[in-house]
Coordinates of C-alpha atoms in Angstrom, one line a residue:
X274 CA 0.0 0.0 0.0
X275 CA 1.3 3.5 -0.9
X276 CA 1.9 6.0 1.9
X277 CA 0.9 9.6 1.3
X278 CA 2.8 11.8 3.7
X279 CA 0.6 14.8 2.9
X280 CA -2.3 13.0 4.5
X281 CA -0.5 12.7 7.9
X282 CA 0.6 16.2 8.9
X283 CA 1.8 16.8 12.4
X284 CA -1.3 18.7 13.4
X285 CA -3.7 16.1 12.0
X286 CA -2.1 12.8 12.8
X287 CA -3.6 12.4 16.3
X288 CA -7.1 13.6 17.3
X289 CA -7.1 16.1 20.1
X290 CA -9.1 13.9 22.5
X291 CA -7.0 10.8 21.8
X292 CA -5.8 8.9 24.9
X293 CA -2.9 6.4 24.5
X294 CA -4.2 3.1 25.9
X295 CA -0.8 2.4 27.3
X296 CA -1.0 5.4 29.6
X297 CA -4.7 5.5 30.4
X298 CA -5.5 4.7 34.0
X299 CA -8.8 3.6 35.5
X300 CA -10.2 1.8 38.6
X301 CA -13.6 0.2 38.9
X302 CA -15.0 -1.7 41.9
X303 CA -16.8 -4.8 40.9
X304 CA -17.8 -6.4 44.2
X305 CA -19.5 -5.7 46.4
X306 CA -21.5 -3.4 44.2
X307 CA -24.9 -3.4 45.9
X308 CA -27.4 -5.9 47.1
X309 CA -25.0 -8.4 48.6
X310 CA -25.7 -10.1 52.0
X311 CA -22.4 -10.6 53.8
X312 CA -22.2 -12.2 57.2
X313 CA -19.8 -11.2 60.0
X314 CA -16.8 -13.5 60.0
X315 CA -17.2 -14.8 56.5
X316 CA -14.5 -14.1 53.9
X317 CA -15.9 -13.0 50.5
X318 CA -13.7 -11.1 48.0
X319 CA -13.6 -7.4 47.4
X320 CA -12.7 -7.2 43.7
X321 CA -12.0 -4.5 41.2
X322 CA -10.7 -3.9 37.6
X323 CA -7.9 -1.5 36.8
X324 CA -5.4 -0.3 34.2
X325 CA -2.0 1.3 34.6
X326 CA -2.2 2.3 38.2
X327 CA 0.8 4.2 39.6
X328 CA -0.2 3.9 43.3
X329 CA -1.2 1.1 45.6
X330 CA -4.9 0.4 46.1
X331 CA -6.5 1.4 49.4
X332 CA -9.6 -0.4 50.5
X333 CA -12.2 1.1 52.8
X334 CA -15.7 0.3 54.0
X335 CA -18.6 2.4 55.3
X336 CA -21.6 1.3 57.4
X337 CA -23.5 4.6 57.0
X338 CA -23.9 4.9 53.2
X339 CA -20.6 6.7 52.7
X340 CA -20.8 9.4 55.5
X341 CA -17.7 7.9 57.2
X342 CA -15.1 5.4 56.1
X343 CA -12.9 2.8 57.8
X344 CA -9.7 1.5 56.4
X345 CA -9.5 -2.2 55.4
X346 CA -6.1 -2.5 53.8
X347 CA -3.7 -1.2 51.3
X348 CA -2.6 -3.6 48.6
X349 CA -0.4 -3.7 45.5
X350 CA -1.6 -2.0 42.4
X351 CA -1.1 -5.2 40.4
X352 CA -3.7 -7.1 42.4
X353 CA -7.4 -7.2 41.6
X354 CA -9.1 -8.8 44.7
X355 CA -8.8 -9.0 48.4
X356 CA -10.2 -11.7 50.8
X357 CA -12.1 -9.7 53.4
X358 CA -13.0 -11.1 56.8
X359 CA -16.3 -9.2 57.2
X360 CA -16.1 -7.2 60.5
X361 CA -18.6 -7.1 63.2
X362 CA -20.2 -3.9 62.1
X363 CA -23.8 -4.8 61.4
X364 CA -25.4 -2.5 58.9
X365 CA -27.9 -2.4 56.0
X366 CA -26.0 0.6 54.5
X367 CA -22.7 -0.9 53.7
X368 CA -20.4 0.4 51.0
X369 CA -16.8 -0.5 49.9
X370 CA -14.4 2.0 48.3
X371 CA -11.2 1.5 46.4
X372 CA -8.7 4.3 45.8
X373 CA -5.4 4.6 43.9
X374 CA -3.9 8.1 43.8
X375 CA -6.6 10.3 42.4
X376 CA -8.7 7.5 41.2
X377 CA -11.5 6.2 43.3
X378 CA -14.7 4.1 43.0
X379 CA -17.3 2.8 45.5
X380 CA -20.2 0.4 45.5
X381 CA -23.0 1.6 43.3
X382 CA -25.5 0.9 46.0
X383 CA -25.5 -0.4 49.6
X384 CA -25.1 -4.0 50.8
X385 CA -25.8 -5.6 54.1
X386 CA -23.4 -6.8 56.8
X387 CA -25.3 -9.2 59.1
X388 CA -24.7 -11.1 62.3
X389 CA -27.1 -13.8 61.2
X390 CA -24.9 -17.0 61.1
X391 CA -27.4 -19.2 59.2
X392 CA -26.3 -21.4 56.3
X393 CA -28.5 -22.4 53.3
X394 CA -27.1 -25.4 51.5
X395 CA -27.6 -26.4 47.9
X396 CA -26.4 -29.9 47.4
X397 CA -25.1 -31.3 44.1
X398 CA -25.1 -35.0 43.5
X399 CA -23.9 -36.8 40.4
X400 CA -20.8 -38.1 38.7
X401 CA -17.6 -36.9 37.2
X402 CA -18.7 -33.6 35.6
X403 CA -20.2 -32.5 38.9
X404 CA -16.9 -33.6 40.6
X405 CA -15.1 -31.3 38.2
X406 CA -13.4 -33.6 35.7
X407 CA -12.6 -32.1 32.3
X408 CA -11.8 -28.7 33.8
X409 CA -8.1 -27.8 33.8
X410 CA -8.3 -27.2 37.6
X411 CA -11.1 -27.7 40.1
X412 CA -11.4 -23.9 40.3
X413 CA -12.7 -23.9 36.7
X414 CA -15.4 -26.6 37.2
X415 CA -19.0 -25.5 37.1
X416 CA -19.9 -26.6 40.7
X417 CA -16.8 -24.8 42.2
X418 CA -17.6 -21.6 40.3
X419 CA -21.3 -21.9 41.2
X420 CA -20.4 -22.0 44.9
X421 CA -18.0 -19.1 44.4
X422 CA -20.6 -17.0 42.6
X423 CA -23.4 -17.6 45.1
X424 CA -21.1 -16.9 48.1
X425 CA -20.1 -13.6 46.6
X426 CA -23.8 -12.6 46.4
X427 CA -24.8 -14.0 49.7
X428 CA -22.4 -15.6 52.2
X429 CA -25.3 -17.6 53.7
X430 CA -25.3 -19.8 50.6
X431 CA -23.1 -22.9 50.5
X432 CA -22.9 -25.5 47.7
X433 CA -22.1 -29.0 49.0
X434 CA -20.6 -31.1 46.2
X435 CA -21.2 -34.9 46.6
X436 CA -20.3 -35.6 42.9
X437 CA -18.0 -38.5 42.2
X438 CA -16.8 -40.0 38.9
X439 CA -18.4 -43.2 37.8
X440 CA -21.7 -42.9 39.7
X441 CA -25.0 -43.9 38.1
X442 CA -28.7 -43.5 39.1
X443 CA -28.5 -46.8 41.0
X444 CA -25.7 -45.4 43.2
X445 CA -27.8 -42.3 44.1
X446 CA -31.1 -44.1 45.0
X447 CA -32.4 -43.6 48.6
X448 CA -30.6 -45.6 51.2
X449 CA -33.7 -47.6 52.0
X450 CA -34.7 -48.2 48.4
X451 CA -36.3 -51.6 47.6
X452 CA -35.1 -51.4 44.0
X453 CA -33.2 -54.5 42.9
X454 CA -29.7 -53.5 42.1
X455 CA -27.5 -54.9 39.4
X456 CA -24.8 -57.4 40.5
X457 CA -21.9 -55.7 42.2
X458 CA -23.7 -52.3 42.6
X459 CA -24.4 -50.8 46.0
X460 CA -26.1 -47.6 46.9
X461 CA -23.5 -45.0 47.8
X462 CA -24.8 -43.8 51.2
X463 CA -22.2 -41.1 51.4
X464 CA -23.1 -39.6 48.0
X465 CA -26.8 -40.4 47.4
X466 CA -30.1 -38.6 47.7
X467 CA -30.5 -39.5 51.3
X468 CA -27.1 -38.1 52.2
X469 CA -28.0 -34.9 50.2
X470 CA -31.2 -34.5 52.2
X471 CA -29.2 -34.8 55.5
X472 CA -27.8 -31.4 54.8
X473 CA -31.3 -29.9 55.1
X474 CA -30.8 -28.2 51.7
X475 CA -32.9 -25.5 50.1
X476 CA -32.4 -27.3 46.8
X477 CA -30.6 -30.3 45.2
X478 CA -29.1 -30.5 41.7
X479 CA -28.7 -34.0 40.1
X480 CA -26.1 -34.2 37.4
X481 CA -25.6 -37.6 35.7
X482 CA -24.4 -37.2 32.1
X483 CA -23.8 -40.6 30.6
X484 CA -22.6 -43.4 33.0
X485 CA -26.0 -45.2 33.0
X486 CA -25.9 -45.5 29.3
X487 CA -22.2 -46.5 29.4
X488 CA -23.1 -49.3 31.8
X489 CA -25.9 -50.5 29.5
X490 CA -28.9 -49.3 31.5
X491 CA -32.0 -48.8 29.4
X492 CA -33.9 -45.6 29.0
X493 CA -36.8 -47.0 31.1
X494 CA -34.4 -48.1 33.9
X495 CA -32.8 -44.7 34.0
X496 CA -36.1 -42.8 34.1
X497 CA -37.4 -45.1 36.8
X498 CA -34.4 -44.4 39.0
X499 CA -34.6 -40.7 38.3
X500 CA -38.2 -40.7 39.4
X501 CA -37.4 -42.5 42.6
X502 CA -34.7 -40.0 43.4
X503 CA -37.0 -37.1 42.5
X504 CA -39.8 -38.5 44.7
X505 CA -37.4 -38.8 47.7
X506 CA -36.6 -35.1 47.4
X507 CA -40.1 -33.9 46.8
X508 CA -41.5 -36.0 49.6
X509 CA -39.1 -34.1 51.9
X510 CA -40.3 -30.8 50.4
X511 CA -36.9 -30.1 48.8
X512 CA -37.0 -29.0 45.2
X513 CA -34.6 -30.9 42.9
X514 CA -33.3 -29.9 39.5
X515 CA -32.3 -32.7 37.2
X516 CA -29.8 -32.1 34.4
X517 CA -30.2 -33.9 31.1
X518 CA -27.8 -36.3 29.7
X519 CA -24.7 -34.8 28.1
X520 CA -23.0 -35.6 24.8
X521 CA -20.3 -38.3 24.8
X522 CA -18.6 -40.5 22.3
X523 CA -20.2 -43.9 21.9
X524 CA -19.2 -46.3 19.3
X525 CA -22.8 -47.7 19.1
X526 CA -25.5 -45.6 17.6
X527 CA -28.0 -47.3 19.9
X528 CA -26.2 -45.8 22.9
X529 CA -26.3 -42.3 21.3
X530 CA -30.1 -42.8 20.8
X531 CA -30.5 -43.8 24.5
X532 CA -28.7 -40.6 25.5
X533 CA -31.1 -38.6 23.3
X534 CA -34.2 -40.4 24.6
X535 CA -33.3 -39.9 28.2
X536 CA -32.5 -36.2 27.5
X537 CA -35.9 -35.7 25.9
X538 CA -37.7 -37.6 28.7
X539 CA -36.0 -35.5 31.4
X540 CA -37.0 -32.3 29.7
X541 CA -40.6 -33.4 29.2
X542 CA -41.0 -34.9 32.6
X543 CA -39.3 -32.4 34.9
X544 CA -40.0 -29.3 32.7
X545 CA -39.1 -26.2 34.8
X546 CA -36.9 -28.4 37.1
X547 CA -34.9 -29.8 34.1
X548 CA -31.6 -28.3 33.2
X549 CA -30.6 -28.7 29.5
X550 CA -27.0 -29.8 29.6
X551 CA -27.1 -30.9 25.9
X552 CA -28.0 -27.9 23.9
X553 CA -24.9 -25.7 23.1
X554 CA -22.7 -28.6 24.1
X555 CA -23.5 -31.4 21.5
X556 CA -22.6 -32.0 17.9
X557 CA -25.4 -33.4 15.7
X558 CA -23.9 -36.9 16.2
X559 CA -24.2 -36.8 19.9
X560 CA -20.5 -36.1 20.6
X561 CA -19.1 -33.1 22.4
X562 CA -18.5 -30.0 20.3
X563 CA -14.8 -30.0 19.4
X564 CA -14.1 -26.7 21.0
X565 CA -15.6 -27.9 24.3
X566 CA -14.1 -31.4 24.4
X567 CA -11.5 -31.8 27.1
X568 CA -9.8 -34.4 25.0
X569 CA -11.3 -37.6 26.3
X570 CA -14.6 -37.5 24.4
X571 CA -16.5 -37.7 27.7
X572 CA -16.0 -34.5 29.6
X573 CA -16.2 -30.8 28.7
X574 CA -13.3 -28.5 29.1
X575 CA -13.2 -25.1 31.0
X576 CA -15.3 -23.4 28.4
X577 CA -17.8 -26.2 28.6
X578 CA -18.0 -26.0 32.3
X579 CA -18.6 -22.3 32.0
X580 CA -21.6 -23.0 29.7
X581 CA -23.0 -25.4 32.3
X582 CA -22.5 -22.9 35.0
X583 CA -24.5 -20.3 33.0
X584 CA -27.3 -22.7 32.5
X585 CA -27.5 -23.3 36.3
X586 CA -27.2 -19.6 37.2
X587 CA -30.2 -18.5 35.1
X588 CA -32.4 -20.7 37.2
X589 CA -31.8 -18.5 40.2
X590 CA -32.0 -21.4 42.5
X591 CA -30.4 -19.3 45.2
X592 CA -33.5 -17.2 45.4
X593 CA -35.3 -20.1 47.2
X594 CA -36.2 -19.4 50.8
X595 CA -34.6 -21.3 53.7
X596 CA -34.8 -20.4 57.3
X597 CA -37.5 -20.1 59.9
X598 CA -41.3 -19.7 59.8
X599 CA -42.6 -18.5 56.4
X600 CA -45.6 -16.8 58.0
X601 CA -43.8 -14.9 60.7
X602 CA -40.2 -14.3 59.5
X603 CA -39.7 -10.9 57.9
X604 CA -36.0 -11.0 57.4
X605 CA -34.6 -10.4 54.0
X606 CA -31.3 -11.5 52.5
X607 CA -29.7 -9.4 49.8
X608 CA -33.2 -8.1 49.1
X609 CA -34.7 -11.6 49.1
X610 CA -37.2 -12.8 51.8
X611 CA -36.0 -16.0 53.4
X612 CA -37.9 -18.7 55.2

């Protein structure tokens, strides 16, 4: 391409309002940014985004909507988060502020600091995907990130992960189930629906992608077992979300069809309590999309785990109520009424 020097005079080469990205500085608080419910003694993260800071970052909090501020810490300008042990300063008008030199940003709206020490458990039961296989590290798995995301919003929320590779619907049946088990199979009483209910959860998520089909269990067998697990939860007045099957490499087309049939049955049977872990993950042939395959044909990678996380997050399961008498308890958590 020819270069015309006349088109690039000194006075016209750079717009007057141009800011060189390499020298532009900014600082934005991302959490807490309003509406959070943080309990005294818990350790959520204060987080922020920044570019080209010259000074360290000072962290402060207010319990009177910004009228006064108390120092938390001063940290390096190359960090982006700080694990904060929430102080015993109960308030519904909390704010956090970050400052570096002349740059400063505070929570967009107030959050609550509470001395309520209650815990609301969400229990995940399932197999290897729930356990975290396929992700490069456990921190990139969907259940780990789910727990992290909920805790940042509301430290009362806690995700208990009972997932373990290789488990099937038989393994997760109620401890006292009368169902005849296949030879060599035992109900895993430390991982099953009964164990999940022992945590007095506000909800349960069941994630069994493909092991039943891999072990040769028919569509009807899988659905019968799912129904028994579901009934055990609903009889205890605990809502349960059931994920569909997930794509996986099978050499036999009949196995692929079983996966599809179970997927469709779960979606049709459990409707608003079904989580579609197939769409956006699967190729037309029932295998995992190449860009989401961890490499073994069975488990999704970090990006795939992120997609599964998004599918769970949109259900807003954490909005379920948990503690006390629903007729007389007027407490609210992060703007949500809790029971």
